[in-house]
Amino acid sequence: MKFTLFYILLALSATLFMMGCSSESSTFTSKAFHNTTAHYNGYYYALEEITKIEGTIRKNHKDDYNRVLRLFPPLDSTLAKSYDKDVQEAIKMASIAIQRHPKSRWVDDSYILVGKGRLYSFDWGNAIQTFKYVNTKGTDINARHQALLWLARTFTEHGEYNNAEATFDFLQKEKLSKTNLKNLYLEKAHHYQVREDDDKFVKNLTEAAPLLKKKDRPGRIYFILGQVYQKLGFEAEAYNYFRKCIETHPEYEVDFYARLYMAQVAEISKSRNISNARKSFKKLLKDSKNKEFKDKIYYEMGVFERKQDNISEAIENYKLALREGNNKQIDGEAYLRLGEIYYDTLKNYETAKLYYDSTVNTLDKNYEDYPVIKSRQEILAEFVKHLKTIEWQDSLLVLAKLDSAALMTHIQTALESKKEPEVKTGKKKKRNRIDISQVSSSFTTATSLEGTDWYFGNASAQALGQQEFKRIWGSIPLEDNWRRSSRAVPVAQRPNTIVVETQEQPTQEATTETVSIDPALSEYNRISKELPKTNEQVKEALEKIEDAYFHLGDIYYFKLLEKHNAVTTYEKLLSRFPDTHYRPEVLYKLYLMHKDVQPEKAERYAQELKENFPESMFAKILVNPDYLLESSQVVEKQKVLYKEAYQKFQAQQHNESLTLLNKALAEEKTYFTPNLELLKILVIGNSESIAQYQFNLDEFIKNNPDTEVTDYAKKLLTASRDFELRREKEKGIQYNRSFDEPHYFVLVYKTEAKIEDIASKTLDSFNQTNFKELGLKVSNLILNESLSITFVSDLSRINAALEYYRIFNEKQPALNALKNHKFNTFVITKNNFDIFYRTKGLDEYLQFFEKNYIPKNP
């Protein structure tokens, strides 16, 4: 009976206890139960997952000690996918604590964990709503402040900076706990670091410093403060924070960099004793624990020496950093600093270009100011390209004057001078990754073969190396034990091997010997192909040099901002190429560069520009500074007239279209004028002969070689000629036998003779002497790729044409300018000239001419 009563009482007690632990109950027992269960079940496991996620984010962020460290590691959407399950688990466990224990004191904290999970998974909207919910519905004032701090973080990460600052303003008016006050300063510091506001960043981080606890990793924060103060130029403050960092015994990497940066600022700021700073660097180098950081130490030594204007020591230390290190980021920074020295200080742009090339290839594309670095590298690449063009083309022009024996001797001498002396020591020399000074040795005129001693920068050297490898080993795949596998192939069967059979015994047994290719001969063959031997090739080489000088001057003037070098380059262009088509523009630029410092010299340039090139845009700008503005107004007017004329042309209203075009062309000549001229050719082409249409297009192309519509004009001319040629071939060349019409006298000669000017001047003089009253006109045309013509027009009838032809033949021996040139002459009607010009049938017309114009002997 007693035993039964005991169990009844026990069951009744358990029932009463469970009733007291209901989620709706507010008894002491209920609160204790729910607080304990919520804390050590749902909330605890959710916190574990969030802590795990934060560890993953921190672990996957690599600190860049060449930059101010990030206060908080940045969030990565790609990385977020890897911990998505952890986020879901954290939210699930925190939700259990919220749903099953709604009156526990861990509800607000659990909601904050839910918000953090959503923040870390880039669920911005729900994260914001969660933190706002805690702020409005939460019962714990500290939790509400904590939620607002995380709300501000979410706004910052999402780029809603105004909302973040509004949240900070609200929190500053609240009475915060020490922990939340510290976190407020840290969140504000993070916010301003993201916004790159160093002053406010360091101000808030300094406010947070006295409130830091051990779990906040104070050594790291002191280190960041030291970095920012060093960046802002407050070296004494930087020194103090680096020292405080070391006193906290941080992780070794932070400790090392703190000591390294202290050497940059400490001794100099205290006693100006530079030698002590150097001793600090050397001490760090000697410490065996710093072996893997040698590249960084040398890099900082380079920075230090450059600050002291010790350029040679800075260069040497940067090179040592590259030689010792394996850190791609430090390599990129060292290449950049070397490039800056050669660019900004030494003005050695060829070497600077090589270092900037290495910088761009080494640094991460997200590196600070990478677009600026890339832009400078492109400028230097363009600069060096033009410089090399001048040097190489000048070299070829000189080499072209040598006979084959002298050229071979020169090449052999150049190759010998490039051979490195043999190293007698048995020790293997350590690879030097950065001896770019060897690469940058530019070739001098007619003494260098390609402009670089660096093997992989010299196409010829690479080609010779590949050729030699194939000669010995054959064309084999890249695989293990390649030497062994290649030796299994008989020498005579290896590709690219020259085999010479020799008869040594009467038994006709043949032996083979491998003949190696002489590098000098290979180089001789390569250079010979590039030598400018004909007049056209010499002209092409000179044009390349002319263009390169002009572009070099522009780079000096506009991109490198070196007026002195720009002036020297432009003046050399004008001196070497006095008839250059760049002359008007160069004169104007020289005027601009001299007008403030040497006004008399500037006036001489201006005078030449106005007298010799009055129609150039630059002369017009010189006379009227508002020319471009006024010209743009004229262009707009011309465009309106052009549009109307084109519409008339499409409607076949050619006369009205021509009137509008003439009105537009009567305005001042502008860059839009070629468009008007081309449309006019199309309009009048409907009423003129096909030959005249083609002649007009040909003249337009010659007079406007570089306009936007020139390519279109070329297509029109080609299409017209192809069409006429096809039509003539279909029906055969048939000349018109109607001779009672205007004639031309035609002189045909080879284009390569280049006697256009001689022929036209001779015929002009001949006309003035013998046919002055007729007012004859002389013109030149290109007939085809090999023939050109000079013709006299406006011979009224066949009798006048034959008389002209007879007198010319009689007086030809006295025309001294034409004595040494071969040419054909004939007369031709205007209609037959159209057919002749279309078909290019010179032989056919000469037969027609002899049959119909030259009388037969009785």
C-alpha positions in Angstrom: 0.0 0.0 0.0 2.8 2.4 0.9 4.6 1.4 -2.4 1.6 2.3 -4.5 1.1 5.6 -2.7 4.7 6.5 -3.5 4.3 6.1 -7.2 1.1 8.0 -7.2 2.8 11.0 -5.5 5.8 10.7 -7.9 3.5 10.8 -11.0 1.5 13.7 -9.5 4.8 15.6 -9.0 6.0 15.0 -12.5 2.7 16.2 -13.9 2.8 19.3 -11.8 6.4 20.0 -13.0 5.5 19.5 -16.7 2.6 21.9 -16.3 5.0 24.4 -14.8 7.4 24.1 -17.8 4.8 24.9 -20.4 5.9 27.5 -23.0 3.1 29.7 -21.9 3.9 29.5 -18.2 5.7 32.3 -16.4 6.7 30.6 -13.2 10.2 30.5 -11.9 10.5 26.8 -12.8 9.2 27.4 -16.3 11.7 30.3 -16.9 14.6 28.3 -15.6 13.7 25.4 -17.8 13.2 27.3 -21.0 16.2 29.6 -20.6 18.5 26.5 -20.0 17.0 24.4 -22.8 17.0 27.3 -25.3 20.5 28.3 -24.5 22.2 24.9 -24.5 20.2 23.3 -27.3 18.9 25.5 -30.2 20.9 28.6 -29.5 24.2 26.8 -28.7 24.1 24.7 -31.8 23.1 27.7 -34.0 26.0 29.7 -32.5 28.4 26.8 -33.3 27.3 26.8 -36.9 27.6 30.6 -37.3 31.1 30.5 -35.6 32.1 27.8 -38.0 30.9 29.9 -41.0 32.8 32.9 -39.7 35.9 30.8 -39.4 35.5 29.6 -43.0 35.2 33.2 -44.2 38.3 34.3 -42.3 40.3 31.3 -43.4 39.5 31.8 -47.1 40.6 35.5 -47.0 44.3 35.9 -47.6 45.7 39.0 -46.0 47.8 41.3 -48.3 50.4 42.9 -46.0 51.4 45.3 -48.8 48.0 47.0 -48.2 46.2 48.1 -45.1 44.6 44.9 -43.8 40.9 44.5 -43.9 39.3 45.0 -40.5 36.7 42.3 -41.4 37.2 39.8 -44.2 35.0 40.6 -47.3 32.1 38.4 -48.1 32.3 36.2 -51.2 29.2 35.0 -53.0 31.1 32.0 -54.5 32.4 30.9 -51.1 28.9 31.3 -49.7 27.7 28.4 -51.8 30.2 26.1 -49.9 28.7 26.8 -46.5 25.0 27.1 -47.5 24.2 23.9 -45.6 25.8 25.3 -42.4 23.6 28.5 -42.8 20.5 26.4 -43.1 21.4 24.3 -40.1 22.1 27.5 -38.0 18.8 29.0 -39.0 17.0 25.7 -38.2 18.5 25.4 -34.8 18.0 29.1 -33.9 14.3 28.7 -35.1 13.9 25.7 -32.7 15.0 27.9 -29.8 12.6 30.7 -30.9 9.5 28.4 -31.6 9.8 26.1 -28.6 11.0 28.6 -26.0 9.3 31.9 -27.1 9.5 33.4 -23.6 13.2 32.5 -22.9 15.7 35.3 -22.8 17.6 33.8 -25.8 14.9 34.5 -28.3 16.4 37.9 -29.3 19.9 36.4 -29.6 18.5 33.5 -31.7 16.9 36.0 -34.1 20.3 37.8 -34.4 21.9 34.4 -35.4 19.2 33.9 -38.0 19.9 37.4 -39.3 23.7 36.7 -39.4 23.1 33.5 -41.3 21.0 35.3 -43.9 23.7 38.1 -44.1 26.4 35.5 -44.8 24.3 33.8 -47.4 23.7 37.2 -49.2 20.0 37.1 -48.4 20.0 40.9 -47.9 16.3 41.5 -47.7 15.5 38.9 -45.1 18.6 39.8 -43.1 17.5 43.4 -42.9 14.0 42.4 -41.9 15.3 40.1 -39.2 17.5 42.7 -37.6 14.7 45.3 -37.7 12.3 42.8 -36.1 14.7 42.4 -33.2 15.0 46.1 -32.8 11.2 46.7 -32.7 10.1 43.5 -30.9 13.0 42.6 -28.8 12.8 42.8 -25.0 16.6 43.0 -24.2 17.9 46.5 -24.9 21.5 45.2 -25.4 20.2 42.7 -28.0 18.3 45.4 -29.8 21.5 47.5 -30.0 23.4 44.5 -31.2 20.8 43.9 -33.9 21.1 47.5 -35.1 24.9 47.0 -35.3 24.4 44.0 -37.5 21.8 45.9 -39.5 24.4 48.6 -40.1 26.9 45.9 -41.2 24.3 44.5 -43.7 23.7 48.0 -45.1 27.5 48.5 -45.5 28.0 45.1 -47.2 25.0 45.8 -49.5 26.3 49.3 -50.4 23.4 51.1 -48.7 25.8 53.6 -47.1 23.3 56.3 -46.3 21.2 53.8 -44.3 24.2 52.5 -42.5 25.2 56.0 -41.4 21.6 56.8 -40.3 21.8 53.6 -38.1 25.1 54.8 -36.7 23.6 58.2 -35.9 20.8 56.6 -34.0 23.1 54.3 -32.0 25.3 57.2 -31.0 22.4 58.8 -29.2 21.7 55.6 -27.3 23.3 54.5 -24.0 25.3 51.5 -25.1 27.1 48.8 -23.1 30.8 48.7 -23.3 30.7 45.7 -25.7 28.2 47.4 -28.0 30.1 50.7 -27.8 33.3 48.9 -28.9 31.4 47.2 -31.7 29.9 50.4 -32.8 33.3 51.9 -33.3 34.5 48.8 -35.1 31.5 48.7 -37.4 31.9 52.4 -38.2 35.6 51.8 -38.9 34.7 49.0 -41.2 32.2 51.1 -42.9 34.7 53.9 -43.6 37.4 51.5 -44.7 35.0 50.1 -47.3 34.4 53.7 -48.4 38.1 54.4 -48.4 37.8 57.3 -46.0 41.1 56.8 -44.1 40.6 59.7 -41.7 37.3 58.5 -40.3 38.5 54.9 -40.5 41.5 55.6 -38.2 39.4 57.9 -35.9 36.9 55.2 -35.1 39.4 52.4 -34.9 41.4 54.5 -32.4 38.2 55.0 -30.3 37.7 51.2 -30.2 41.3 50.4 -29.2 41.0 51.0 -25.4 37.8 48.8 -25.3 39.4 45.7 -27.0 39.4 42.3 -25.3 41.7 39.4 -26.1 39.0 37.7 -28.2 39.0 40.8 -30.5 42.6 40.0 -31.7 43.9 43.4 -30.5 47.3 42.8 -32.0 45.8 42.7 -35.5 43.8 45.9 -34.9 46.9 47.7 -33.5 48.8 46.6 -36.6 46.1 48.0 -38.9 46.2 51.3 -37.0 50.0 51.4 -37.5 49.5 50.8 -41.2 47.0 53.6 -41.6 49.0 56.1 -39.6 52.1 55.1 -41.8 50.0 55.6 -44.9 48.9 59.0 -43.7 52.4 60.1 -42.9 52.2 60.0 -39.1 55.3 57.8 -38.5 55.6 58.3 -34.8 52.0 57.2 -34.2 52.6 54.3 -36.6 55.6 53.3 -34.6 53.6 53.3 -31.3 50.9 51.1 -32.6 53.3 48.6 -34.2 55.1 48.4 -30.8 51.7 47.8 -29.1 50.9 45.1 -31.6 54.1 43.3 -30.8 53.4 43.6 -27.0 50.2 41.6 -27.5 52.2 38.6 -28.9 50.1 38.2 -32.0 50.3 35.4 -34.5 53.8 35.2 -36.1 53.0 36.7 -39.5 51.5 39.8 -37.9 54.4 40.0 -35.5 57.0 39.8 -38.3 55.3 42.5 -40.4 54.9 44.8 -37.4 58.7 44.5 -36.7 59.4 45.1 -40.4 57.3 48.2 -40.6 58.7 49.5 -37.4 62.1 49.5 -39.1 60.6 51.8 -41.7 59.4 54.4 -39.2 60.9 53.9 -35.8 64.6 54.9 -36.0 64.0 57.7 -38.5 61.2 59.2 -36.6 63.3 59.2 -33.4 66.9 60.1 -34.2 67.1 60.3 -38.0 69.8 57.6 -37.7 69.4 55.9 -41.0 72.1 53.3 -40.3 70.1 52.0 -37.3 67.1 51.4 -39.6 69.3 49.5 -42.0 70.6 47.4 -39.1 67.0 46.6 -38.1 66.4 45.2 -41.6 69.6 43.2 -41.6 68.6 41.8 -38.2 65.3 40.6 -39.6 67.2 39.0 -42.6 69.5 37.1 -40.3 66.6 35.6 -38.2 66.1 32.0 -39.5 62.4 32.2 -38.7 62.1 34.9 -41.4 63.5 32.8 -44.2 60.2 32.6 -46.0 59.8 36.4 -45.7 63.1 37.5 -47.2 61.4 38.7 -50.3 59.2 41.0 -48.3 62.2 42.3 -46.2 64.1 43.2 -49.3 61.1 44.8 -50.8 60.7 47.0 -47.7 64.4 47.8 -47.8 63.8 49.0 -51.4 60.9 51.2 -50.3 63.1 52.6 -47.5 66.0 53.4 -49.8 63.8 55.0 -52.3 62.4 57.3 -49.6 66.0 58.3 -48.9 66.5 59.0 -52.7 69.1 56.2 -52.9 67.9 55.0 -56.2 70.7 52.5 -57.0 70.2 50.8 -53.6 66.5 50.8 -54.0 66.8 49.0 -57.4 69.2 46.5 -56.0 66.9 45.6 -53.1 63.8 45.3 -55.3 65.8 42.9 -57.5 66.8 40.9 -54.5 63.2 40.7 -53.5 62.4 39.2 -56.8 65.3 36.8 -56.7 64.6 35.5 -53.2 60.8 35.3 -53.2 58.0 33.1 -54.3 55.2 35.4 -53.5 53.5 36.5 -56.7 52.0 39.6 -55.1 55.4 40.8 -53.8 56.9 40.0 -57.2 54.3 42.2 -58.9 54.8 45.0 -56.5 58.6 44.9 -56.9 58.2 44.9 -60.7 55.9 47.9 -60.3 58.3 49.9 -58.1 61.2 49.2 -60.5 59.0 50.3 -63.4 58.1 53.5 -61.6 61.8 54.3 -60.9 62.8 53.8 -64.6 59.7 55.7 -65.7 59.5 58.6 -63.3 63.1 59.1 -62.1 65.5 57.7 -64.7 63.3 58.3 -67.7 64.5 55.1 -69.2 61.3 54.1 -71.0 62.6 51.0 -72.7 63.6 49.4 -69.4 60.4 50.7 -67.7 58.3 49.1 -70.4 59.9 45.7 -69.6 59.1 46.0 -65.9 55.6 47.2 -66.6 55.1 44.2 -68.8 56.1 42.0 -66.0 53.9 43.9 -63.6 50.8 43.5 -65.7 51.5 39.8 -66.1 52.1 39.2 -62.4 49.7 41.4 -60.5 46.1 40.3 -59.9 43.6 42.1 -62.1 41.8 43.3 -58.9 44.9 45.1 -57.7 44.4 48.7 -56.6 45.0 51.1 -59.6 45.5 48.2 -62.0 43.7 50.0 -64.8 46.2 53.0 -64.4 49.1 50.6 -64.4 47.8 48.8 -67.5 47.3 52.1 -69.2 51.0 53.2 -68.5 52.2 49.8 -69.8 50.3 50.3 -73.0 51.8 53.8 -73.5 55.3 52.4 -72.9 54.6 49.5 -75.3 53.5 52.0 -78.0 56.5 54.2 -77.3 59.1 51.4 -77.5 57.4 50.0 -80.6 58.0 53.3 -82.5 61.5 53.6 -81.1 62.4 50.2 -82.3 60.9 50.9 -85.7 63.2 53.8 -86.2 66.2 51.9 -85.0 65.5 48.8 -87.0 64.6 50.5 -90.2 67.6 52.7 -90.0 69.7 49.6 -89.4 68.2 48.0 -92.5 68.9 51.0 -94.6 72.5 51.0 -93.6 72.9 47.2 -94.0 71.3 47.4 -97.5 74.3 49.4 -98.7 76.7 46.6 -97.8 77.7 43.8 -100.2 76.9 40.2 -99.3 80.5 39.6 -97.9 80.5 42.7 -95.8 77.0 41.9 -94.5 78.0 38.4 -93.5 81.1 39.7 -91.7 78.9 42.2 -89.8 76.5 39.6 -88.7 79.2 37.2 -87.6 80.8 40.0 -85.6 77.4 40.9 -84.0 76.7 37.3 -83.0 80.2 36.9 -81.6 79.7 40.0 -79.4 76.5 38.5 -78.0 78.1 35.3 -76.9 78.5 35.0 -73.1 81.9 34.1 -71.7 82.2 30.5 -70.5 81.8 30.1 -66.8 84.8 28.0 -65.5 83.4 27.4 -62.0 81.6 24.1 -61.5 78.9 25.7 -59.4 75.6 26.1 -61.0 74.6 29.8 -61.2 71.3 30.5 -59.5 68.5 31.5 -61.8 67.9 35.2 -61.9 64.3 35.9 -62.7 64.7 39.6 -63.0 67.8 40.6 -64.8 65.8 42.7 -67.2 68.7 45.1 -67.6 70.1 42.7 -70.1 66.8 42.6 -72.0 66.5 46.3 -72.3 69.8 46.9 -74.1 68.5 48.5 -77.3 70.3 47.9 -80.5 72.2 50.8 -82.0 71.9 51.7 -85.6 73.3 49.0 -87.9 75.0 47.2 -85.0 72.3 45.1 -83.4 70.3 42.4 -85.0 67.0 42.5 -83.2 67.3 45.0 -80.3 67.5 42.6 -77.3 70.0 40.2 -75.7 67.2 38.4 -73.8 66.7 35.0 -75.3 62.9 34.9 -75.0 62.6 38.4 -76.3 64.6 37.7 -79.4 62.7 35.9 -82.1 65.8 35.1 -84.1 67.5 33.5 -81.1 64.4 31.4 -80.3 64.1 30.3 -83.9 67.8 29.3 -84.0 67.4 27.4 -80.7 64.4 25.5 -81.9 66.1 24.7 -85.2 69.2 23.4 -83.4 67.1 21.3 -81.0 65.2 19.7 -83.8 68.4 19.1 -85.7 69.8 17.1 -82.8 66.7 15.5 -81.3 64.1 15.6 -84.1 60.5 16.7 -83.8 59.5 14.8 -80.6 56.5 15.1 -78.2 57.0 16.5 -74.7 57.1 13.4 -72.5 59.2 11.8 -69.8 62.6 10.4 -70.8 62.4 12.3 -74.1 66.2 12.0 -74.6 66.1 8.2 -74.4 63.1 7.9 -76.7 64.6 10.2 -79.3 67.9 8.3 -79.4 66.0 5.3 -80.6 65.3 7.1 -83.9 68.1 6.8 -86.4 69.8 10.1 -87.2 69.0 9.9 -90.9 65.3 9.4 -90.0 65.0 12.4 -87.7 63.2 15.3 -89.3 65.0 18.6 -90.0 68.4 16.8 -90.2 70.5 17.5 -93.3 72.1 14.3 -94.5 75.0 14.3 -96.9 76.0 11.0 -98.5 79.7 10.6 -99.3 81.5 8.0 -101.4 84.5 6.8 -99.4 85.1 3.2 -100.7 85.0 1.7 -104.1 82.4 -0.7 -102.8 79.9 2.1 -103.0 79.2 1.9 -99.3 77.5 5.1 -98.2 78.0 6.8 -94.9 76.1 9.8 -93.5 77.2 12.8 -91.7 75.0 15.5 -90.2 75.7 19.1 -91.2 74.7 21.7 -88.7 73.3 25.0 -90.0 75.5 28.0 -89.4 73.6 30.6 -87.2 75.3 33.4 -89.1 74.0 32.1 -92.4 70.5 31.7 -91.0 70.6 35.2 -89.7 72.0 36.5 -93.0 69.1 34.8 -94.9 66.5 36.3 -92.5 67.9 39.9 -92.7 68.4 39.7 -96.4 64.7 39.2 -96.9 64.0 42.4 -94.9 66.6 44.6 -96.6 65.1 47.5 -98.6 66.7 46.9 -102.0 64.3 48.6 -104.5 63.3 52.2 -104.5 59.8 51.3 -103.4 61.2 49.3 -100.4 63.5 52.2 -99.4 60.5 54.6 -99.7 58.4 52.2 -97.5 61.2 52.0 -94.9 61.5 55.8 -94.8 57.7 56.2 -94.4 57.8 53.9 -91.4 60.6 56.0 -89.8 58.7 59.2 -90.6 55.5 57.9 -89.0 57.4 56.6 -86.0 59.0 60.0 -85.4 55.6 61.7 -85.5 54.0 59.2 -83.1 57.0 59.4 -80.7 56.7 63.1 -80.6 53.0 62.8 -79.8 53.7 60.3 -77.0 56.3 62.6 -75.5 54.0 65.6 -75.8 50.6 64.2 -74.7 51.2 61.1 -72.7 54.7 61.4 -71.1 54.3 65.2 -70.8 57.9 65.8 -71.7 57.9 68.9 -73.9 61.7 69.1 -74.3 61.9 65.6 -75.8 58.7 66.2 -77.9 60.4 69.4 -79.4 63.6 67.4 -80.2 61.6 64.6 -81.8 59.4 66.9 -83.9 62.3 69.0 -85.0 64.2 65.9 -86.0 61.2 64.8 -88.0 61.1 68.1 -89.9 64.8 68.1 -90.4 65.0 64.6 -91.8 61.7 64.7 -93.7 61.2 68.3 -94.8 58.3 67.5 -97.1 56.5 65.3 -94.6 52.7 65.5 -94.7 52.8 65.9 -91.0 54.5 69.3 -91.3 51.5 71.6 -90.7 50.4 69.7 -87.6 54.0 69.5 -86.2 54.6 73.3 -86.9 51.4 74.0 -84.9 52.4 71.8 -82.0 55.9 73.4 -81.9 54.3 76.8 -81.9 52.2 75.8 -78.9 55.1 74.5 -77.0 57.3 77.6 -77.6 54.8 80.4 -77.4 55.1 80.9 -73.6 58.9 80.2 -73.2 60.4 81.3 -76.6 57.8 83.6 -78.3 60.2 84.6 -81.1 60.8 81.0 -82.1 57.1 80.3 -81.8 56.4 83.2 -84.2 58.7 81.7 -86.8 56.8 78.4 -86.7 53.5 80.3 -86.9 54.7 82.3 -89.9 55.8 79.3 -91.8 52.5 77.6 -91.1 50.5 80.5 -92.3 52.6 81.2 -95.4 53.2 77.6 -96.6 50.0 75.9 -95.4 47.3 78.6 -95.4 44.5 76.1 -96.1 45.4 73.7 -93.4 43.1 73.4 -90.3 46.1 74.3 -88.1 46.8 77.6 -89.9 43.1 78.5 -89.7 43.1 77.8 -86.0 46.2 80.0 -85.6 44.5 82.9 -87.4 41.2 82.4 -85.8 41.2 80.7 -82.4 37.4 80.2 -82.7 37.8 78.3 -86.0 36.8 74.9 -84.6 33.6 76.3 -83.1 32.7 78.2 -86.2 33.7 75.2 -88.4 31.4 72.9 -86.4 28.6 75.3 -87.1 29.4 75.1 -90.8 29.5 71.3 -90.6 26.1 71.2 -89.1 24.8 73.4 -92.0 26.5 71.2 -94.6 25.0 68.0 -93.0 21.5 69.5 -93.4 22.2 70.3 -97.1 23.8 66.9 -97.6 20.7 65.1 -96.2 18.4 67.1 -98.6 20.7 66.5 -101.6 20.8 62.8 -100.9 17.0 62.6 -100.7 16.8 64.4 -104.1 19.5 62.0 -105.5 17.4 59.0 -104.4 14.4 60.5 -106.0 16.3 60.9 -109.3 16.1 64.7 -109.1 19.7 65.1 -110.0 19.7 68.9 -110.9 18.1 69.8 -107.6 20.6 67.6 -105.7 23.5 69.1 -107.6 22.3 72.6 -106.7 22.2 71.8 -103.0 25.6 70.2 -103.1 27.1 73.2 -104.8 25.6 75.4 -102.1 27.1 73.2 -99.3 30.5 73.2 -101.1 30.5 77.0 -101.3 30.8 77.0 -97.5 34.1 76.9 -95.8 36.1 73.6 -96.3 35.6 71.3 -93.4 36.2 67.7 -92.5 32.7 66.9 -93.9 33.6 68.3 -97.3 34.8 64.9 -98.8 31.3 63.5 -98.1 29.8 66.3 -100.2 32.4 65.8 -103.0 31.7 62.0 -103.2 28.0 62.5 -103.4 28.5 65.0 -106.1 30.5 62.5 -108.1 27.6 60.0 -107.8 25.1 62.6 -108.9 27.0 63.8 -112.0 28.0 60.2 -112.8 24.4 59.7 -114.1 25.0 62.2 -116.9 28.6 61.7 -117.7 30.6 58.9 -119.3 31.7 55.9 -117.3 35.4 56.9 -117.9 34.8 60.4 -116.5 33.0 58.8 -113.5 35.9 56.5 -112.8 38.4 59.4 -113.4 36.5 61.5 -110.8 36.5 58.7 -108.3 40.3 58.1 -108.9 41.0 61.8 -108.3 38.9 61.9 -105.2 40.8 58.9 -103.7 44.1 60.6 -104.4 43.1 63.9 -102.9 41.4 62.3 -99.9 43.6 59.3 -98.8 42.5 59.2 -95.2 38.9 60.3 -94.9 36.0 58.1 -93.6 34.5 57.8 -97.1 37.7 57.0 -99.0 37.2 53.2 -98.6 33.7 53.5 -99.9 35.0 55.4 -102.9 37.5 52.7 -103.6 34.8 50.1 -103.5 32.7 52.1 -106.0 35.6 52.5 -108.3 36.5 48.8 -108.2 32.9 47.8 -108.7 32.6 50.1 -111.8 35.8 48.8 -113.4 34.9 45.2 -112.8 31.4 45.7 -114.3 32.7 47.4 -117.4 35.5 44.8 -117.8 33.0 42.0 -117.6 30.7 43.7 -120.2 33.6 44.4 -122.6 34.8 40.8 -122.3 31.4 39.5 -123.1 31.1 41.4 -126.4 34.8 41.9 -127.2 36.7 45.2 -127.5 34.9 47.2 -130.2 36.2 50.7 -130.9 33.9 53.2 -132.5 34.7 54.2 -136.1 33.1 57.6 -135.9 36.1 60.0 -136.0 34.5 63.4 -136.5 34.4 64.2 -132.8 36.8 65.6 -130.1 40.1 63.8 -129.7 42.8 63.2 -127.1 46.5 62.9 -127.7 47.8 60.1 -125.4 51.3 59.2 -124.2 51.5 55.8 -122.4 54.5 54.7 -120.3 55.5 52.3 -117.5 54.4 53.5 -114.1 57.8 52.5 -112.5 59.5 55.1 -114.8 57.8 57.8 -112.6 57.8 60.4 -115.4 54.3 61.8 -114.7 55.6 65.2 -113.9 58.1 65.2 -116.7 55.6 64.2 -119.3 52.9 66.7 -118.2 55.4 69.6 -118.0 56.9 68.6 -121.4 53.5 68.5 -123.0 52.5 71.8 -121.4 55.6 73.5 -122.7 55.0 71.9 -126.2 51.5 73.2 -126.2 52.5 76.7 -125.3 55.1 76.7 -128.1 53.0 75.1 -130.8 49.3 75.3 -129.9 49.0 78.2 -127.5 45.8 79.5 -129.2 43.9 76.2 -128.6 44.1 76.3 -124.7 44.8 72.6 -124.5 44.7 70.8 -121.1 47.2 68.1 -119.9 46.1 65.4 -117.4 47.6 62.3 -115.8 45.9 58.9 -115.2 46.9 55.5 -114.0 45.9 53.0 -116.6 46.6 49.8 -114.6 49.2 48.3 -112.2 52.0 48.7 -114.7 51.0 51.6 -117.0 50.3 55.3 -116.6 49.1 57.8 -119.2 49.5 61.5 -119.8 46.9 62.9 -122.3 46.1 66.2 -124.0 42.4 66.9 -124.3 40.2 69.4 -126.2 41.5 68.6 -129.7 38.3 69.6 -131.6 38.4 67.2 -134.6 40.4 64.4 -136.3 42.3 66.9 -138.4 43.5 68.9 -135.4 44.4 65.6 -133.6 46.5 64.3 -136.6 48.2 67.6 -136.9 49.2 67.6 -133.2 50.4 63.9 -133.6 52.5 64.8 -136.7 54.2 67.9 -135.1 54.9 66.0 -131.8 56.6 63.2 -133.7 58.6 65.7 -135.8 59.8 67.6 -132.7 60.2 64.7 -130.3 64.0 64.4 -130.8 64.3 67.9 -129.5 62.3 67.2 -126.3 65.3 66.4 -124.1 63.2 65.5 -121.0 61.7 62.5 -122.8 64.8 61.3 -124.7 65.8 58.5 -122.4 62.2 57.2 -121.8 60.2 54.7 -123.7 56.5 55.4 -124.4 53.7 54.9 -127.0 51.8 57.8 -128.5 48.5 57.9 -130.4 45.3 60.0 -130.8 41.9 58.7 -129.8 38.3 60.0 -129.8 36.6 60.8 -126.5 34.2 57.8 -126.8 37.0 55.4 -127.7 39.1 56.7 -124.8 36.3 55.7 -122.5 36.4 52.2 -124.0 40.3 52.1 -123.9 40.4 53.2 -120.2 37.8 50.6 -119.2 39.3 47.7 -121.0 43.0 48.6 -120.6 43.4 47.2 -124.1 46.5 49.0 -125.2 47.7 46.5 -127.8 44.2 46.3 -129.3 43.9 50.1 -129.6 47.4 50.4 -131.1 46.3 48.0 -133.9 43.1 50.0 -134.3 45.1 53.3 -134.5 47.5 52.0 -137.1 44.7 50.7 -139.2 42.5 53.8 -139.1 44.8 56.8 -138.5 48.2 56.1 -140.0 48.0 56.3 -143.8 49.2 53.3 -145.9 52.2 53.8 -148.2 51.1 53.6 -151.9 
